[in-house]
Amino acid sequence: MERCDGRKKDELRSIHMEVGVLKRADGSAYVEWGANKVFASVYGPREVIPRFLARNDRAVLRCKYNMTPFSVEDRKRPGPDRRSIEIGKVTAGALAPSVLLEKFPNSMIEVAIEIMQADAGTRCAGITAATLALVDAGIPMRDLVPACAAGKVDGEVVLDLCKEEDNSGQADLPIAMMPRTNAVTLLQMDGEMTEEEVEEAIALAQTGCRQVYEMQKAALVSKYGGGDE
Ligand code: CDP
């Protein structure tokens, strides 16, 4: 099967990552993933606002996901909508298991994801960028959290759907994970697949996550050095 952009069925779009791109945030990152362009920033740990959200045993992790009006084909109305609120919530759920929140009681860590250009897979690109921004902010993590989707297009299970494939495809299944322990921290699916196809898509998305993981490590090393240095 020939994909719209000529990729093989198990091939990711081209991905570029940069760490520490915004000087006033505590941590930041920029990810280009195919035609997706995504910034993530981190503020904190800082005072909890509103105060009633504070926890005396750990930090509160809040994630905001926002699409700019010009990021999609039909201008998006500015401000939060149901979809972006949900993606913010699942993004926090994907990242929280990795963050050592217990080190920062009575504080808040704020992650803001800005989608400047969208072409399907923005939640995965956002989680991937937010992980890099958390590390850049010096927040201790159990592991990096890469994310990647697989789905079904023209009856075949394929990796990392672009917008055209997402529109014409039968299913989309994004995953985020912590590769060190194999823990899956986000798994969503829309559309229709058989049980076998779901299993195939999960396995394929995880191979995508592992490739994204290597790119995250490389982006951090190119910013900070590392390994044997
Ligand atoms: O981006 P992601 O795949 O994580 O989420 P989605 O809800 O499955 O959206 C898929 C794609 O639809 C987005 O990446 C955008 O390209 C597009 N979209 C859009 O054109 N207008 C919207 N209001 C929301 C999404």
PDB file of C-alpha atoms and ligand atoms in Angstrom:
ATOM      1  CA  MET A   1       0.000   0.000   0.000  1.00  0.00           C
ATOM      2  CA  GLU A   2       1.254   3.457  -0.915  1.00  0.00           C
ATOM      3  CA  ARG A   3       0.627   6.049   1.809  1.00  0.00           C
ATOM      4  CA  CYS A   4      -0.276   9.616   0.953  1.00  0.00           C
ATOM      5  CA  ASP A   5       3.191  10.878   1.829  1.00  0.00           C
ATOM      6  CA  GLY A   6       5.082   7.827   0.557  1.00  0.00           C
ATOM      7  CA  ARG A   7       5.916   6.395   3.996  1.00  0.00           C
ATOM      8  CA  LYS A   8       6.080   2.693   4.808  1.00  0.00           C
ATOM      9  CA  LYS A   9       3.345   1.390   7.077  1.00  0.00           C
ATOM     10  CA  ASP A  10       5.694   1.304  10.071  1.00  0.00           C
ATOM     11  CA  GLU A  11       7.444   4.591   9.333  1.00  0.00           C
ATOM     12  CA  LEU A  12       7.149   7.782  11.385  1.00  0.00           C
ATOM     13  CA  ARG A  13       6.850  11.218   9.855  1.00  0.00           C
ATOM     14  CA  SER A  14      10.047  13.259  10.108  1.00  0.00           C
ATOM     15  CA  ILE A  15      10.437  14.625  13.630  1.00  0.00           C
ATOM     16  CA  HIS A  16      12.589  17.475  14.891  1.00  0.00           C
ATOM     17  CA  MET A  17      12.954  18.365  18.585  1.00  0.00           C
ATOM     18  CA  GLU A  18      14.561  21.313  20.321  1.00  0.00           C
ATOM     19  CA  VAL A  19      14.950  21.843  24.066  1.00  0.00           C
ATOM     20  CA  GLY A  20      15.077  25.201  25.878  1.00  0.00           C
ATOM     21  CA  VAL A  21      13.586  27.511  23.276  1.00  0.00           C
ATOM     22  CA  LEU A  22      11.740  30.092  25.439  1.00  0.00           C
ATOM     23  CA  LYS A  23      13.854  32.152  27.785  1.00  0.00           C
ATOM     24  CA  ARG A  24      11.158  33.210  30.279  1.00  0.00           C
ATOM     25  CA  ALA A  25       9.622  29.786  30.937  1.00  0.00           C
ATOM     26  CA  ASP A  26      11.274  27.541  33.543  1.00  0.00           C
ATOM     27  CA  GLY A  27      11.456  24.874  30.850  1.00  0.00           C
ATOM     28  CA  SER A  28      10.458  24.642  27.207  1.00  0.00           C
ATOM     29  CA  ALA A  29      10.664  22.622  24.024  1.00  0.00           C
ATOM     30  CA  TYR A  30       9.627  22.797  20.382  1.00  0.00           C
ATOM     31  CA  VAL A  31       8.625  19.784  18.322  1.00  0.00           C
ATOM     32  CA  GLU A  32       7.993  19.556  14.598  1.00  0.00           C
ATOM     33  CA  TRP A  33       6.328  16.272  13.773  1.00  0.00           C
ATOM     34  CA  GLY A  34       5.471  16.089  10.102  1.00  0.00           C
ATOM     35  CA  ALA A  35       3.411  19.233   9.588  1.00  0.00           C
ATOM     36  CA  ASN A  36       2.617  19.571  13.324  1.00  0.00           C
ATOM     37  CA  LYS A  37       4.372  22.464  15.060  1.00  0.00           C
ATOM     38  CA  VAL A  38       4.132  22.435  18.825  1.00  0.00           C
ATOM     39  CA  PHE A  39       5.596  24.446  21.722  1.00  0.00           C
ATOM     40  CA  ALA A  40       5.521  23.234  25.310  1.00  0.00           C
ATOM     41  CA  SER A  41       6.415  25.339  28.328  1.00  0.00           C
ATOM     42  CA  VAL A  42       6.676  24.612  32.034  1.00  0.00           C
ATOM     43  CA  TYR A  43       6.291  26.955  34.986  1.00  0.00           C
ATOM     44  CA  GLY A  44       6.999  25.756  38.451  1.00  0.00           C
ATOM     45  CA  PRO A  45       7.080  24.226  40.907  1.00  0.00           C
ATOM     46  CA  ARG A  46       5.275  27.344  42.133  1.00  0.00           C
ATOM     47  CA  GLU A  47       2.507  28.470  44.467  1.00  0.00           C
ATOM     48  CA  VAL A  48      -0.838  26.707  43.928  1.00  0.00           C
ATOM     49  CA  ILE A  49      -3.564  28.885  42.451  1.00  0.00           C
ATOM     50  CA  PRO A  50      -6.423  28.415  43.250  1.00  0.00           C
ATOM     51  CA  ARG A  51      -5.232  27.453  46.704  1.00  0.00           C
ATOM     52  CA  PHE A  52      -7.882  24.830  47.416  1.00  0.00           C
ATOM     53  CA  LEU A  53      -6.241  22.586  44.793  1.00  0.00           C
ATOM     54  CA  ALA A  54      -3.088  22.311  46.926  1.00  0.00           C
ATOM     55  CA  ARG A  55      -2.034  18.872  48.198  1.00  0.00           C
ATOM     56  CA  ASN A  56       0.196  18.558  51.229  1.00  0.00           C
ATOM     57  CA  ASP A  57       1.772  15.303  50.026  1.00  0.00           C
ATOM     58  CA  ARG A  58       2.630  16.190  46.440  1.00  0.00           C
ATOM     59  CA  ALA A  59       2.660  18.772  43.676  1.00  0.00           C
ATOM     60  CA  VAL A  60      -0.353  19.275  41.440  1.00  0.00           C
ATOM     61  CA  LEU A  61       0.393  18.845  37.724  1.00  0.00           C
ATOM     62  CA  ARG A  62      -1.803  20.945  35.446  1.00  0.00           C
ATOM     63  CA  CYS A  63      -1.636  20.734  31.672  1.00  0.00           C
ATOM     64  CA  LYS A  64      -3.242  23.142  29.277  1.00  0.00           C
ATOM     65  CA  TYR A  65      -3.528  22.222  25.597  1.00  0.00           C
ATOM     66  CA  ASN A  66      -4.359  25.023  23.189  1.00  0.00           C
ATOM     67  CA  MET A  67      -4.710  25.254  19.434  1.00  0.00           C
ATOM     68  CA  THR A  68      -4.035  28.645  17.888  1.00  0.00           C
ATOM     69  CA  PRO A  69      -6.796  29.949  15.579  1.00  0.00           C
ATOM     70  CA  PHE A  70      -4.502  29.576  12.559  1.00  0.00           C
ATOM     71  CA  SER A  71      -3.309  26.055  13.413  1.00  0.00           C
ATOM     72  CA  VAL A  72      -6.090  24.259  11.546  1.00  0.00           C
ATOM     73  CA  GLU A  73      -7.728  24.575   8.145  1.00  0.00           C
ATOM     74  CA  ASP A  74     -10.983  26.138   9.343  1.00  0.00           C
ATOM     75  CA  ARG A  75      -9.973  28.933  11.718  1.00  0.00           C
ATOM     76  CA  LYS A  76     -10.401  27.667  15.270  1.00  0.00           C
ATOM     77  CA  ARG A  77     -12.358  29.860  17.650  1.00  0.00           C
ATOM     78  CA  PRO A  78      -9.879  31.049  20.302  1.00  0.00           C
ATOM     79  CA  GLY A  79     -10.178  29.759  23.832  1.00  0.00           C
ATOM     80  CA  PRO A  80     -10.873  26.436  25.488  1.00  0.00           C
ATOM     81  CA  ASP A  81     -13.371  23.966  24.087  1.00  0.00           C
ATOM     82  CA  ARG A  82     -14.373  20.470  25.143  1.00  0.00           C
ATOM     83  CA  ARG A  83     -11.720  18.805  23.022  1.00  0.00           C
ATOM     84  CA  SER A  84      -8.829  20.913  24.320  1.00  0.00           C
ATOM     85  CA  ILE A  85      -9.947  20.521  27.941  1.00  0.00           C
ATOM     86  CA  GLU A  86     -10.060  16.758  27.491  1.00  0.00           C
ATOM     87  CA  ILE A  87      -6.641  16.640  25.820  1.00  0.00           C
ATOM     88  CA  GLY A  88      -5.187  18.753  28.663  1.00  0.00           C
ATOM     89  CA  LYS A  89      -6.585  16.293  31.152  1.00  0.00           C
ATOM     90  CA  VAL A  90      -5.312  13.144  29.422  1.00  0.00           C
ATOM     91  CA  THR A  91      -1.945  14.818  28.877  1.00  0.00           C
ATOM     92  CA  ALA A  92      -1.634  15.423  32.633  1.00  0.00           C
ATOM     93  CA  GLY A  93      -2.602  11.786  33.176  1.00  0.00           C
ATOM     94  CA  ALA A  94       0.047  10.643  30.688  1.00  0.00           C
ATOM     95  CA  LEU A  95       2.833  12.663  32.327  1.00  0.00           C
ATOM     96  CA  ALA A  96       1.985  12.487  36.048  1.00  0.00           C
ATOM     97  CA  PRO A  97       3.132   8.883  36.665  1.00  0.00           C
ATOM     98  CA  SER A  98       6.598   9.881  35.497  1.00  0.00           C
ATOM     99  CA  VAL A  99       6.983  13.111  37.486  1.00  0.00           C
ATOM    100  CA  LEU A 100       8.305  12.896  41.074  1.00  0.00           C
ATOM    101  CA  LEU A 101       5.388  14.984  42.321  1.00  0.00           C
ATOM    102  CA  GLU A 102       5.955  13.841  45.914  1.00  0.00           C
ATOM    103  CA  LYS A 103       9.154  15.926  45.993  1.00  0.00           C
ATOM    104  CA  PHE A 104       7.152  19.166  45.776  1.00  0.00           C
ATOM    105  CA  PRO A 105       4.215  19.192  48.213  1.00  0.00           C
ATOM    106  CA  ASN A 106       1.967  22.270  48.283  1.00  0.00           C
ATOM    107  CA  SER A 107       3.095  23.424  44.870  1.00  0.00           C
ATOM    108  CA  MET A 108       1.928  23.390  41.304  1.00  0.00           C
ATOM    109  CA  ILE A 109       3.691  22.484  38.072  1.00  0.00           C
ATOM    110  CA  GLU A 110       2.045  24.087  35.059  1.00  0.00           C
ATOM    111  CA  VAL A 111       2.511  22.724  31.550  1.00  0.00           C
ATOM    112  CA  ALA A 112       1.215  24.706  28.573  1.00  0.00           C
ATOM    113  CA  ILE A 113       1.089  23.119  25.136  1.00  0.00           C
ATOM    114  CA  GLU A 114       0.525  25.424  22.170  1.00  0.00           C
ATOM    115  CA  ILE A 115      -0.330  23.885  18.819  1.00  0.00           C
ATOM    116  CA  MET A 116       0.875  26.362  16.205  1.00  0.00           C
ATOM    117  CA  GLN A 117       0.140  24.062  13.273  1.00  0.00           C
ATOM    118  CA  ALA A 118      -1.899  20.849  13.370  1.00  0.00           C
ATOM    119  CA  ASP A 119      -1.844  17.829  11.089  1.00  0.00           C
ATOM    120  CA  ALA A 120      -3.150  14.955  13.277  1.00  0.00           C
ATOM    121  CA  GLY A 121      -1.258  13.497  16.204  1.00  0.00           C
ATOM    122  CA  THR A 122      -1.036  16.764  18.104  1.00  0.00           C
ATOM    123  CA  ARG A 123      -1.704  15.204  21.517  1.00  0.00           C
ATOM    124  CA  CYS A 124       1.250  12.847  20.965  1.00  0.00           C
ATOM    125  CA  ALA A 125       3.496  15.668  19.773  1.00  0.00           C
ATOM    126  CA  GLY A 126       2.326  17.738  22.766  1.00  0.00           C
ATOM    127  CA  ILE A 127       3.101  15.021  25.335  1.00  0.00           C
ATOM    128  CA  THR A 128       6.483  14.425  23.694  1.00  0.00           C
ATOM    129  CA  ALA A 129       7.310  18.149  23.823  1.00  0.00           C
ATOM    130  CA  ALA A 130       5.967  18.585  27.380  1.00  0.00           C
ATOM    131  CA  THR A 131       8.258  15.805  28.617  1.00  0.00           C
ATOM    132  CA  LEU A 132      11.275  17.642  27.213  1.00  0.00           C
ATOM    133  CA  ALA A 133      10.074  20.917  28.756  1.00  0.00           C
ATOM    134  CA  LEU A 134       9.707  19.242  32.187  1.00  0.00           C
ATOM    135  CA  VAL A 135      13.271  17.946  32.000  1.00  0.00           C
ATOM    136  CA  ASP A 136      14.437  21.383  30.840  1.00  0.00           C
ATOM    137  CA  ALA A 137      12.732  22.881  33.919  1.00  0.00           C
ATOM    138  CA  GLY A 138      14.835  20.573  36.088  1.00  0.00           C
ATOM    139  CA  ILE A 139      11.863  18.603  37.330  1.00  0.00           C
ATOM    140  CA  PRO A 140      12.879  15.072  38.307  1.00  0.00           C
ATOM    141  CA  MET A 141      11.294  12.337  36.202  1.00  0.00           C
ATOM    142  CA  ARG A 142      11.224   8.553  36.510  1.00  0.00           C
ATOM    143  CA  ASP A 143      11.485   8.238  32.721  1.00  0.00           C
ATOM    144  CA  LEU A 144      10.857  10.253  29.583  1.00  0.00           C
ATOM    145  CA  VAL A 145       7.327   9.907  28.201  1.00  0.00           C
ATOM    146  CA  PRO A 146       7.227   9.499  24.425  1.00  0.00           C
ATOM    147  CA  ALA A 147       3.878   9.277  22.631  1.00  0.00           C
ATOM    148  CA  CYS A 148       2.839   8.049  19.208  1.00  0.00           C
ATOM    149  CA  ALA A 149      -0.313   6.875  17.453  1.00  0.00           C
ATOM    150  CA  ALA A 150      -1.084   4.003  15.129  1.00  0.00           C
ATOM    151  CA  GLY A 151      -4.321   3.465  13.282  1.00  0.00           C
ATOM    152  CA  LYS A 152      -6.118   1.837  10.400  1.00  0.00           C
ATOM    153  CA  VAL A 153      -6.120   3.317   6.904  1.00  0.00           C
ATOM    154  CA  ASP A 154      -7.452   1.564   3.787  1.00  0.00           C
ATOM    155  CA  GLY A 155      -7.916  -1.582   5.854  1.00  0.00           C
ATOM    156  CA  GLU A 156      -4.282  -1.695   7.026  1.00  0.00           C
ATOM    157  CA  VAL A 157      -2.731  -0.951  10.415  1.00  0.00           C
ATOM    158  CA  VAL A 158      -0.205   1.874   9.971  1.00  0.00           C
ATOM    159  CA  LEU A 159       2.007   4.047  12.181  1.00  0.00           C
ATOM    160  CA  ASP A 160       1.567   7.775  12.829  1.00  0.00           C
ATOM    161  CA  LEU A 161      -1.406   8.936  10.740  1.00  0.00           C
ATOM    162  CA  CYS A 162      -1.216  12.335   9.069  1.00  0.00           C
ATOM    163  CA  LYS A 163      -4.345  14.469   8.753  1.00  0.00           C
ATOM    164  CA  GLU A 164      -5.285  13.141   5.332  1.00  0.00           C
ATOM    165  CA  GLU A 165      -5.043   9.568   6.642  1.00  0.00           C
ATOM    166  CA  ASP A 166      -6.878  10.484   9.837  1.00  0.00           C
ATOM    167  CA  ASN A 167      -9.741  11.857   7.722  1.00  0.00           C
ATOM    168  CA  SER A 168      -9.991   8.868   5.411  1.00  0.00           C
ATOM    169  CA  GLY A 169      -8.933   6.197   7.936  1.00  0.00           C
ATOM    170  CA  GLN A 170     -11.010   3.799   9.992  1.00  0.00           C
ATOM    171  CA  ALA A 171      -9.327   4.181  13.389  1.00  0.00           C
ATOM    172  CA  ASP A 172      -6.698   6.099  15.371  1.00  0.00           C
ATOM    173  CA  LEU A 173      -5.022   4.861  18.549  1.00  0.00           C
ATOM    174  CA  PRO A 174      -2.608   7.176  20.400  1.00  0.00           C
ATOM    175  CA  ILE A 175      -0.338   5.801  23.139  1.00  0.00           C
ATOM    176  CA  ALA A 176       2.058   7.361  25.648  1.00  0.00           C
ATOM    177  CA  MET A 177       4.403   5.220  27.691  1.00  0.00           C
ATOM    178  CA  MET A 178       7.402   5.015  29.976  1.00  0.00           C
ATOM    179  CA  PRO A 179       9.718   2.716  27.999  1.00  0.00           C
ATOM    180  CA  ARG A 180      11.945   1.846  30.959  1.00  0.00           C
ATOM    181  CA  THR A 181       9.152  -0.114  32.655  1.00  0.00           C
ATOM    182  CA  ASN A 182       6.839  -0.525  29.657  1.00  0.00           C
ATOM    183  CA  ALA A 183       4.071   1.239  31.593  1.00  0.00           C
ATOM    184  CA  VAL A 184       1.408   2.699  29.301  1.00  0.00           C
ATOM    185  CA  THR A 185       0.190   6.077  30.602  1.00  0.00           C
ATOM    186  CA  LEU A 186      -2.210   7.002  27.794  1.00  0.00           C
ATOM    187  CA  LEU A 187      -4.199   4.788  25.484  1.00  0.00           C
ATOM    188  CA  GLN A 188      -7.123   6.137  23.493  1.00  0.00           C
ATOM    189  CA  MET A 189      -8.868   4.968  20.390  1.00  0.00           C
ATOM    190  CA  ASP A 190     -11.536   6.178  18.062  1.00  0.00           C
ATOM    191  CA  GLY A 191     -12.994   4.346  15.097  1.00  0.00           C
ATOM    192  CA  GLU A 192     -13.335   0.664  14.524  1.00  0.00           C
ATOM    193  CA  MET A 193     -10.836  -2.217  14.508  1.00  0.00           C
ATOM    194  CA  THR A 194     -10.962  -5.928  15.239  1.00  0.00           C
ATOM    195  CA  GLU A 195      -9.371  -7.192  18.432  1.00  0.00           C
ATOM    196  CA  GLU A 196      -6.375  -8.447  16.417  1.00  0.00           C
ATOM    197  CA  GLU A 197      -5.986  -5.084  14.696  1.00  0.00           C
ATOM    198  CA  VAL A 198      -6.145  -3.290  18.049  1.00  0.00           C
ATOM    199  CA  GLU A 199      -3.337  -5.501  19.349  1.00  0.00           C
ATOM    200  CA  GLU A 200      -1.317  -4.882  16.205  1.00  0.00           C
ATOM    201  CA  ALA A 201      -1.906  -1.122  16.481  1.00  0.00           C
ATOM    202  CA  ILE A 202      -0.860  -1.064  20.152  1.00  0.00           C
ATOM    203  CA  ALA A 203       2.362  -2.945  19.341  1.00  0.00           C
ATOM    204  CA  LEU A 204       3.078  -0.689  16.357  1.00  0.00           C
ATOM    205  CA  ALA A 205       2.396   2.517  18.322  1.00  0.00           C
ATOM    206  CA  GLN A 206       4.795   1.265  20.992  1.00  0.00           C
ATOM    207  CA  THR A 207       7.555   0.790  18.409  1.00  0.00           C
ATOM    208  CA  GLY A 208       6.853   4.398  17.399  1.00  0.00           C
ATOM    209  CA  CYS A 209       7.106   5.488  21.054  1.00  0.00           C
ATOM    210  CA  ARG A 210      10.499   3.809  21.358  1.00  0.00           C
ATOM    211  CA  GLN A 211      11.800   5.670  18.300  1.00  0.00           C
ATOM    212  CA  VAL A 212      10.447   8.944  19.687  1.00  0.00           C
ATOM    213  CA  TYR A 213      12.129   8.085  23.036  1.00  0.00           C
ATOM    214  CA  GLU A 214      15.525   7.828  21.321  1.00  0.00           C
ATOM    215  CA  MET A 215      14.934  11.201  19.643  1.00  0.00           C
ATOM    216  CA  GLN A 216      13.993  12.759  22.996  1.00  0.00           C
ATOM    217  CA  LYS A 217      17.215  11.469  24.536  1.00  0.00           C
ATOM    218  CA  ALA A 218      19.210  12.789  21.579  1.00  0.00           C
ATOM    219  CA  ALA A 219      17.540  16.218  21.856  1.00  0.00           C
ATOM    220  CA  LEU A 220      18.422  16.398  25.569  1.00  0.00           C
ATOM    221  CA  VAL A 221      21.998  15.299  24.945  1.00  0.00           C
ATOM    222  CA  SER A 222      22.417  17.908  22.227  1.00  0.00           C
ATOM    223  CA  LYS A 223      21.178  20.580  24.655  1.00  0.00           C
ATOM    224  CA  TYR A 224      22.957  19.483  27.817  1.00  0.00           C
ATOM    225  CA  GLY A 225      25.542  16.943  26.737  1.00  0.00           C
ATOM    226  CA  GLY A 226      25.367  13.707  28.621  1.00  0.00           C
ATOM    227  CA  GLY A 227      26.209  10.057  28.599  1.00  0.00           C
ATOM    228  CA  ASP A 228      29.979   9.751  28.868  1.00  0.00           C
ATOM    229  CA  GLU A 229      30.765  13.441  28.655  1.00  0.00           C
TER     230      GLU A 229
HETATM  231  O1  CDP B   1      -4.363  15.976  17.026  1.00  0.00           O
HETATM  232  P1  CDP B   1      -4.860  14.672  17.576  1.00  0.00           P
HETATM  233  O2  CDP B   1      -4.751  13.550  16.565  1.00  0.00           O
HETATM  234  O3  CDP B   1      -4.212  14.326  18.878  1.00  0.00           O
HETATM  235  O4  CDP B   1      -6.394  14.884  17.952  1.00  0.00           O
HETATM  236  P2  CDP B   1      -7.728  14.669  17.097  1.00  0.00           P
HETATM  237  O5  CDP B   1      -8.843  15.240  17.920  1.00  0.00           O
HETATM  238  O6  CDP B   1      -7.826  13.250  16.648  1.00  0.00           O
HETATM  239  O7  CDP B   1      -7.561  15.626  15.858  1.00  0.00           O
HETATM  240  C1  CDP B   1      -6.952  15.212  14.675  1.00  0.00           C
HETATM  241  C2  CDP B   1      -6.618  16.403  13.835  1.00  0.00           C
HETATM  242  O8  CDP B   1      -7.813  17.050  13.402  1.00  0.00           O
HETATM  243  C3  CDP B   1      -5.831  17.510  14.518  1.00  0.00           C
HETATM  244  O9  CDP B   1      -4.469  17.220  14.667  1.00  0.00           O
HETATM  245  C4  CDP B   1      -6.085  18.647  13.567  1.00  0.00           C
HETATM  246  O10 CDP B   1      -5.232  18.550  12.446  1.00  0.00           O
HETATM  247  C5  CDP B   1      -7.519  18.404  13.140  1.00  0.00           C
HETATM  248  N1  CDP B   1      -8.453  19.293  13.863  1.00  0.00           N
HETATM  249  C6  CDP B   1      -9.003  20.364  13.172  1.00  0.00           C
HETATM  250  O11 CDP B   1      -8.737  20.525  11.986  1.00  0.00           O
HETATM  251  N2  CDP B   1      -9.840  21.247  13.830  1.00  0.00           N
HETATM  252  C7  CDP B   1     -10.131  21.088  15.130  1.00  0.00           C
HETATM  253  N3  CDP B   1     -10.941  21.944  15.765  1.00  0.00           N
HETATM  254  C8  CDP B   1      -9.579  20.010  15.841  1.00  0.00           C
HETATM  255  C9  CDP B   1      -8.745  19.125  15.163  1.00  0.00           C
END
